[in-house]
mmCIF file of C-alpha atoms in Angstrom:
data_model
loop_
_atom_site.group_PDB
_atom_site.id
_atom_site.type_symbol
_atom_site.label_atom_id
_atom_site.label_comp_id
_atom_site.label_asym_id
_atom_site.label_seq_id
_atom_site.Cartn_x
_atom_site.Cartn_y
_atom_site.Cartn_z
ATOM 1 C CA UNK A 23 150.521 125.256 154.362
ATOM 2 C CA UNK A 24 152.271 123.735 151.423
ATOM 3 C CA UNK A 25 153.638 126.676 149.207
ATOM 4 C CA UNK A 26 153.630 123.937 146.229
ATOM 5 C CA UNK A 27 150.519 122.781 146.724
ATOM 6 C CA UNK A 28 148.697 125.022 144.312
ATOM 7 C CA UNK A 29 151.415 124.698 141.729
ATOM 8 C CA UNK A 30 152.363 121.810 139.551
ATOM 9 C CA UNK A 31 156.171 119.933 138.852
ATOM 10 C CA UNK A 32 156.856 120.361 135.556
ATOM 11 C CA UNK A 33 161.053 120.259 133.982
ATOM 12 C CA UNK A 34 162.113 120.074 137.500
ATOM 13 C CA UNK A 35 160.381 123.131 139.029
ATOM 14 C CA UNK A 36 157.660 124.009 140.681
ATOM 15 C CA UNK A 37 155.629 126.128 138.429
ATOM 16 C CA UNK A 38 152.129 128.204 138.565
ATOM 17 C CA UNK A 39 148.885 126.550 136.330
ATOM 18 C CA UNK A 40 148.018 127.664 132.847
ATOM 19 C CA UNK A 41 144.982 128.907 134.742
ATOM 20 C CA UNK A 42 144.414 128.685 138.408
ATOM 21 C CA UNK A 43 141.394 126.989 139.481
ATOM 22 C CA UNK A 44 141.556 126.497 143.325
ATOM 23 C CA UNK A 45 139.865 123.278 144.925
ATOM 24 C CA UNK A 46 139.569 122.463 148.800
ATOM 25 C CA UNK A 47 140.959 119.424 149.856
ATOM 26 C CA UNK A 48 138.378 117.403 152.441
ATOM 27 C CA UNK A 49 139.809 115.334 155.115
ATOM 28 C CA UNK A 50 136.755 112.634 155.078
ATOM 29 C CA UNK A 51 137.362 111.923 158.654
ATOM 30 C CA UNK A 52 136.557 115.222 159.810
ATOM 31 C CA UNK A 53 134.710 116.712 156.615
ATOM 32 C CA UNK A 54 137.140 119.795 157.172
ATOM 33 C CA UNK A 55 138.890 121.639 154.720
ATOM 34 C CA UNK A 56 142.684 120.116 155.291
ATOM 35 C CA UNK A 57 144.452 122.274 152.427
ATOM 36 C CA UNK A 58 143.930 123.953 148.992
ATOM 37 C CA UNK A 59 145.353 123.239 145.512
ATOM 38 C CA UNK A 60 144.767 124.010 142.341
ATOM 39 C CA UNK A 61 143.376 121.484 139.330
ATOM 40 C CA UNK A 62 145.406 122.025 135.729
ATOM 41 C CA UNK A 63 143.985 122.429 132.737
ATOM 42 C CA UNK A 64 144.829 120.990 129.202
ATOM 43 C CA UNK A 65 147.902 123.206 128.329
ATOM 44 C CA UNK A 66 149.256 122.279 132.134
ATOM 45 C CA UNK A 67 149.315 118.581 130.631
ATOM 46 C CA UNK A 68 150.921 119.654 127.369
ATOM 47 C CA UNK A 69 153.672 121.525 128.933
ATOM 48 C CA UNK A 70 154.367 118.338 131.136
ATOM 49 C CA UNK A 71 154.568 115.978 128.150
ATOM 50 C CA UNK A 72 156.731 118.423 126.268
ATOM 51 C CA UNK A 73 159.344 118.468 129.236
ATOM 52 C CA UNK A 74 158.719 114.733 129.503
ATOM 53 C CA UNK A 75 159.684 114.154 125.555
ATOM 54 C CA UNK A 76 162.462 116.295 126.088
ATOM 55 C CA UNK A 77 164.198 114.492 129.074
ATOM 56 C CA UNK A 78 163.753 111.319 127.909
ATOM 57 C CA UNK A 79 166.187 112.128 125.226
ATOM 58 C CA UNK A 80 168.913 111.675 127.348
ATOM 59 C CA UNK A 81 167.584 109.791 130.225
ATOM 60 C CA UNK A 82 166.739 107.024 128.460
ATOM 61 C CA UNK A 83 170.453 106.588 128.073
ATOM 62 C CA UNK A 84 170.817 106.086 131.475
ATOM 63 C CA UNK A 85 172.824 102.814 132.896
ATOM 64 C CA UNK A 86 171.331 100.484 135.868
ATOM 65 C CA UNK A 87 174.129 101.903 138.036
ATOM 66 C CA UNK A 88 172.824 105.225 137.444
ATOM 67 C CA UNK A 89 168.848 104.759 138.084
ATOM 68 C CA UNK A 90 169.965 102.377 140.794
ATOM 69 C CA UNK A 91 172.263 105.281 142.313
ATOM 70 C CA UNK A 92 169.295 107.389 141.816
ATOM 71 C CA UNK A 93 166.354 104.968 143.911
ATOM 72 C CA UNK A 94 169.116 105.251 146.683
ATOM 73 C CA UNK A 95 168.999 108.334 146.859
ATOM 74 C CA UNK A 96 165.170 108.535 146.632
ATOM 75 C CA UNK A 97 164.286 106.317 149.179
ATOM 76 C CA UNK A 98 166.855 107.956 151.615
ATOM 77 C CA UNK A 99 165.041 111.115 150.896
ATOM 78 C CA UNK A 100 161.435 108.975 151.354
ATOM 79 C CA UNK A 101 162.519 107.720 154.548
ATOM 80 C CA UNK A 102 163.886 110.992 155.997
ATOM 81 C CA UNK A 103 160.166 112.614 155.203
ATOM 82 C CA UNK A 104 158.027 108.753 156.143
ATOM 83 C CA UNK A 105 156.275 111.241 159.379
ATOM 84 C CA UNK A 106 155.140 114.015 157.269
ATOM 85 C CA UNK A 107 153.797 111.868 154.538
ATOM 86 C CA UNK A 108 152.069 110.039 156.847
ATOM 87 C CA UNK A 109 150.458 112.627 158.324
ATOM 88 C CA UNK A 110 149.580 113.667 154.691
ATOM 89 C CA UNK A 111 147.984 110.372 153.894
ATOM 90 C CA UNK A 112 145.802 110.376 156.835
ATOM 91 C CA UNK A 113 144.367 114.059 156.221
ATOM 92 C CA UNK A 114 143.542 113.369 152.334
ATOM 93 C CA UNK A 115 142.052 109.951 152.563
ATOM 94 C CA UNK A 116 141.261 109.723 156.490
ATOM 95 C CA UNK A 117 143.324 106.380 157.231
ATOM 96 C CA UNK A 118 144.129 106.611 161.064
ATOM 97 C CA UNK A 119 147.920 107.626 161.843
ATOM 98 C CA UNK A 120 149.274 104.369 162.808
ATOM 99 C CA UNK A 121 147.865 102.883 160.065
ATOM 100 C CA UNK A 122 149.493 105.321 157.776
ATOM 101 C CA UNK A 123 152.725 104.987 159.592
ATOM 102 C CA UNK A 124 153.283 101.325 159.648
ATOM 103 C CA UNK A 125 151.560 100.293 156.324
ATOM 104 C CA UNK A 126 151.177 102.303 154.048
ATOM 105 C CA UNK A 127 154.373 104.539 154.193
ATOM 106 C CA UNK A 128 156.034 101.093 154.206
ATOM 107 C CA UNK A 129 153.852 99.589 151.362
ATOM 108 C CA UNK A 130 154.860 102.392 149.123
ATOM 109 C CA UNK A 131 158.524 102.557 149.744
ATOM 110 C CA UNK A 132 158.600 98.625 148.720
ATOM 111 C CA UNK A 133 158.162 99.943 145.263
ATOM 112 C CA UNK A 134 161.506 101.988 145.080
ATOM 113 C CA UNK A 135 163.247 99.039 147.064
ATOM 114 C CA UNK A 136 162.025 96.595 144.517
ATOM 115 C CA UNK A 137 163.102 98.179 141.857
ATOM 116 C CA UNK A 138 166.944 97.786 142.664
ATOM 117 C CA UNK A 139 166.333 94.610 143.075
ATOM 118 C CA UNK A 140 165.026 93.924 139.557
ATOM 119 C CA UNK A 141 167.605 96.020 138.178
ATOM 120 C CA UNK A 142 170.674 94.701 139.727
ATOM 121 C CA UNK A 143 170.755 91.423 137.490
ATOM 122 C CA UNK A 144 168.195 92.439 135.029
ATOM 123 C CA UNK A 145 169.386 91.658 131.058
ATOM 124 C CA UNK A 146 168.176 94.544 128.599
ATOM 125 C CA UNK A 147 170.654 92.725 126.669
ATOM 126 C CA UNK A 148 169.887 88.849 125.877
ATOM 127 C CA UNK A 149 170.685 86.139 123.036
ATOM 128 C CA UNK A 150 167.369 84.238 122.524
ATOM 129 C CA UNK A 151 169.027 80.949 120.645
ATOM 130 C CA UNK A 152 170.652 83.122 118.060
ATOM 131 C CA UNK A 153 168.602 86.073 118.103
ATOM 132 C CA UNK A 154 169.554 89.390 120.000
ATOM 133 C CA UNK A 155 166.576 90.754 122.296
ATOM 134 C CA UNK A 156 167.182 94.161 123.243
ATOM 135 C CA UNK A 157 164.714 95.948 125.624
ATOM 136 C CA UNK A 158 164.736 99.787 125.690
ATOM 137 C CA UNK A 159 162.446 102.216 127.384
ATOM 138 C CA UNK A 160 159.143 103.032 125.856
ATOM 139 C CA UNK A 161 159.006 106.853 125.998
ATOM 140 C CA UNK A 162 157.083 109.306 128.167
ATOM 141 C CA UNK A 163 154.644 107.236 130.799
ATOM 142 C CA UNK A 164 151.117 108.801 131.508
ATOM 143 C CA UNK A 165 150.064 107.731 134.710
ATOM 144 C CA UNK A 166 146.931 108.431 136.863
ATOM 145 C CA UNK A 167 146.507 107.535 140.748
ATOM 146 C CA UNK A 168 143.196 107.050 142.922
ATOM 147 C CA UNK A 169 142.751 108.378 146.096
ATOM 148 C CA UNK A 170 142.546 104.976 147.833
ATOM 149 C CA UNK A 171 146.176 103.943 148.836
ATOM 150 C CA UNK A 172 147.521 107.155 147.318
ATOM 151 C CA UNK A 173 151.323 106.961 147.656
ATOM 152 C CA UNK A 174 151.520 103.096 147.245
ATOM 153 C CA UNK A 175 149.491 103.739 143.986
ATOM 154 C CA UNK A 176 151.657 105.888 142.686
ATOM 155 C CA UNK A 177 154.635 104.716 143.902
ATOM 156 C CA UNK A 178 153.690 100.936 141.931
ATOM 157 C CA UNK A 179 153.311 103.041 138.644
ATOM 158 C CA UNK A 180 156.103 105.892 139.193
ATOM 159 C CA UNK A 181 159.433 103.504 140.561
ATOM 160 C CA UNK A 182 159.269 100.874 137.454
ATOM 161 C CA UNK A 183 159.112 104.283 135.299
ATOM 162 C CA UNK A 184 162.568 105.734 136.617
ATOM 163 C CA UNK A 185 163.624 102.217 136.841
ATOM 164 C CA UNK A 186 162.960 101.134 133.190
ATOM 165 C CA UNK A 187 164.194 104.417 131.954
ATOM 166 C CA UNK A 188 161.156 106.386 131.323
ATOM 167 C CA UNK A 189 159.659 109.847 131.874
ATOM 168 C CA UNK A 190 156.600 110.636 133.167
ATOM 169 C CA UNK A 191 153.332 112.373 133.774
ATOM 170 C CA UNK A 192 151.395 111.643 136.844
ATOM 171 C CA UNK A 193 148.195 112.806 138.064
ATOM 172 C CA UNK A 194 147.052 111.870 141.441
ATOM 173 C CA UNK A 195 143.668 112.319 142.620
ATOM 174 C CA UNK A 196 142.059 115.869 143.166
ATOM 175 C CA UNK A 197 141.172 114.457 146.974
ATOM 176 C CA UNK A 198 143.502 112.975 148.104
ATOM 177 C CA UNK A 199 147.001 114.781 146.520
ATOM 178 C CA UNK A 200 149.082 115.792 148.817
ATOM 179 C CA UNK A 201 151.465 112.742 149.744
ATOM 180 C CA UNK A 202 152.045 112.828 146.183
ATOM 181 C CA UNK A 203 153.346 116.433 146.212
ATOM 182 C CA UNK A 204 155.411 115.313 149.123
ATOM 183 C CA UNK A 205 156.811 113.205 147.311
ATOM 184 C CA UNK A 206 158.149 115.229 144.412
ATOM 185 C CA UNK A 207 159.484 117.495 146.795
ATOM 186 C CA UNK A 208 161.614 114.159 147.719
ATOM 187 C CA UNK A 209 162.242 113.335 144.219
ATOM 188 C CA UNK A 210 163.665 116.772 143.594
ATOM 189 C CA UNK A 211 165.777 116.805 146.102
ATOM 190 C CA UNK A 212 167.464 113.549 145.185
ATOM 191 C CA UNK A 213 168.222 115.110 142.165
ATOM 192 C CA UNK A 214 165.930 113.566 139.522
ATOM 193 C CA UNK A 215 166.919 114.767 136.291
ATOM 194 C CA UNK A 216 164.128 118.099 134.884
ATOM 195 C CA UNK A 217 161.701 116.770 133.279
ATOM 196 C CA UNK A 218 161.959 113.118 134.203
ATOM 197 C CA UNK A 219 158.909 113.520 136.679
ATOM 198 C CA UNK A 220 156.247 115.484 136.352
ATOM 199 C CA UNK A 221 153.389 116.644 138.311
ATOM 200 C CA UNK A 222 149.931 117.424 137.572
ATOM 201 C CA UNK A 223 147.143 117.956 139.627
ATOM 202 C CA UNK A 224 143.677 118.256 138.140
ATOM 203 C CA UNK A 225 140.039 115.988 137.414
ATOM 204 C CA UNK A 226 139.737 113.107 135.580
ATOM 205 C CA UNK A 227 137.273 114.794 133.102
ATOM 206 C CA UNK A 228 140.162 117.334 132.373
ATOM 207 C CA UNK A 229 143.641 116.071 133.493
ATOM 208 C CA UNK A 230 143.290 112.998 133.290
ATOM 209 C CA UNK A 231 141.431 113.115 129.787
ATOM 210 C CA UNK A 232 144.032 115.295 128.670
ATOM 211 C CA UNK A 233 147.023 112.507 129.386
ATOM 212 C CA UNK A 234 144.138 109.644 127.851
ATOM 213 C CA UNK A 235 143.996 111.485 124.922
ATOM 214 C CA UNK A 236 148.007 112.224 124.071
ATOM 215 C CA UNK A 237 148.404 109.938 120.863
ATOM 216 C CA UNK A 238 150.352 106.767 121.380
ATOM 217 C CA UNK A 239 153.204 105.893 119.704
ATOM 218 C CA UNK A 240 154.399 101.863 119.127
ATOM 219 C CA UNK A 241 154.288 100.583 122.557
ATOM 220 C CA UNK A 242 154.551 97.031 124.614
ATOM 221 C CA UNK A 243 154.262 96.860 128.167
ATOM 222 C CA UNK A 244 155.262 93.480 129.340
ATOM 223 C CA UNK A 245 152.863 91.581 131.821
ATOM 224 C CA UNK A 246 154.484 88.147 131.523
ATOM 225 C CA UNK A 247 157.326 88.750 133.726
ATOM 226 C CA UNK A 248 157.349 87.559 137.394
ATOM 227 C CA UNK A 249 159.256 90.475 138.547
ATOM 228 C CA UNK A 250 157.628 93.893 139.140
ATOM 229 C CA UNK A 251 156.130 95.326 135.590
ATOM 230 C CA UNK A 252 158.544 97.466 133.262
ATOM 231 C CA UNK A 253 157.483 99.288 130.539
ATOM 232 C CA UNK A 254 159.551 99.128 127.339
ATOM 233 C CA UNK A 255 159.263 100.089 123.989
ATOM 234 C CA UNK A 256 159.814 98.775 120.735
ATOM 235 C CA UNK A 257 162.173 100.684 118.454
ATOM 236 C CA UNK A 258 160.620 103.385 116.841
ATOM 237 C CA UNK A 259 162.471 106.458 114.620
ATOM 238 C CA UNK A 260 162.435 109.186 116.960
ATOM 239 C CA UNK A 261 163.868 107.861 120.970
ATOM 240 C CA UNK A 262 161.661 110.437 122.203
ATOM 241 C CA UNK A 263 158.564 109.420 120.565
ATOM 242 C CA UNK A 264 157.025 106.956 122.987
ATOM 243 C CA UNK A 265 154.006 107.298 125.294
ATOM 244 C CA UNK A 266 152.908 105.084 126.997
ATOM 245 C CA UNK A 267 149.462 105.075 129.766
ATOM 246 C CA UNK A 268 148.884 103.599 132.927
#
């Protein structure tokens, strides 16, 4: 068993709920229990956002060579773990094991890949005729996962996030969570800045109402581009002000 999987990631550590409220886990190809976790409450959210707010302070400073420096080292630490997340994958959600090997392990490590990509010759600097466009992260991301394709949907929300600059808040799915906490075992040890990532595990009627409901600050997330989405923000008076939901 997991020794994280009942706790959540919050300021770069693993850390005990609020409240623990303990919830099987259900492979649905062989309706047995596969592991335990536990669901966070309100306050778990809050401390997450607060840590979020607080790291983006300085992370949003961050230049391309750094975040790019940083996917490196993420996807080295992806690829070095692809088996056990697999194996993961195909407990919570039931997809057979080569399937979960040669697809979806793949499909989700795109995102990180991508990412450099994008940022190698991306512009947050740009004249427009004679007018200076200046894109800057938006703030603290809330982001919430299904159980279907659970690492590539996370991955397609989290990797633009570290990419663009941002902090987040995730919450996977209650059934089907534990590639994701695989995979902030990964991003801690690549050495993702506290509080950059977080990690909550909970229900949508309480987690993930929790993140809906944080207020939202100014925000723009740009859907015109034909790259892979970023999320910016516009300026606002406080850096760490921004929240942003996906």
């Amino acid at each position: 068993m997991n020794t994280h999987n009942t706790q959540f990631y919050i300021g770069g550590e693993w850390v005990d709920p609020a409240v623990p409220h303990r919830f099987d886990v259900v492979s649905p190809a062989t309706e047995s229990v596969v592991a335990e976790i536990s669901l966070g409450s309100e306050a778990d959210v809050g401390r997450a956002v607060k840590a979020a707010r607080a790291a983006f302070a300085t992370y949003s400073l961050t230049t391309k060579e750094e975040r790019i420096d940083l996917l490196r080292r993420i996807i080295a630490g992806y690829e070095a773990r692809g088996k056990e997340l697999a194996r993961a994958m195909t407990e919570e959600m039931g997809s057979p094991i080569t399937f979960s090997e040669e697809v979806q392990i793949s499909n989700a490590l795109s995102h990180f890949k991508e990412q450099i990509n994008v940022l190698r010759n991306y512009e947050f600097e740009r004249f427009m005729g004679s007018t200076l466009v200046r894109r800057e992260p938006i703030g603290v991301c809330g982001l919430i996962a299904p159980w279907n394709w659970p690492m590539n949907q996370v991955t397609t929300k989290l990797a633009p996030a570290i990419a663009a600059g941002c902090t987040s808040v995730l919450k996977p799915s209650e059934i089907a969570p534990l590639s994701a906490i695989i995979l902030f075992e990964i991003l801690h040890g690549a050495g993702v800045p506290k509080g950059v990532v977080n990690l909550v595990n909970g229900d949508g009627a309480t987690v993930g109402q929790a993140i809906a409901a944080t207020p939202i600050s100014t925000w723009y997330r740009s859907l015109d581009r034909p790259e892979p989405e970023f999320w910016w923000r516009r300026r606002l008076p406080t850096r760490s002000s921004g929240w942003c939901r996906s």
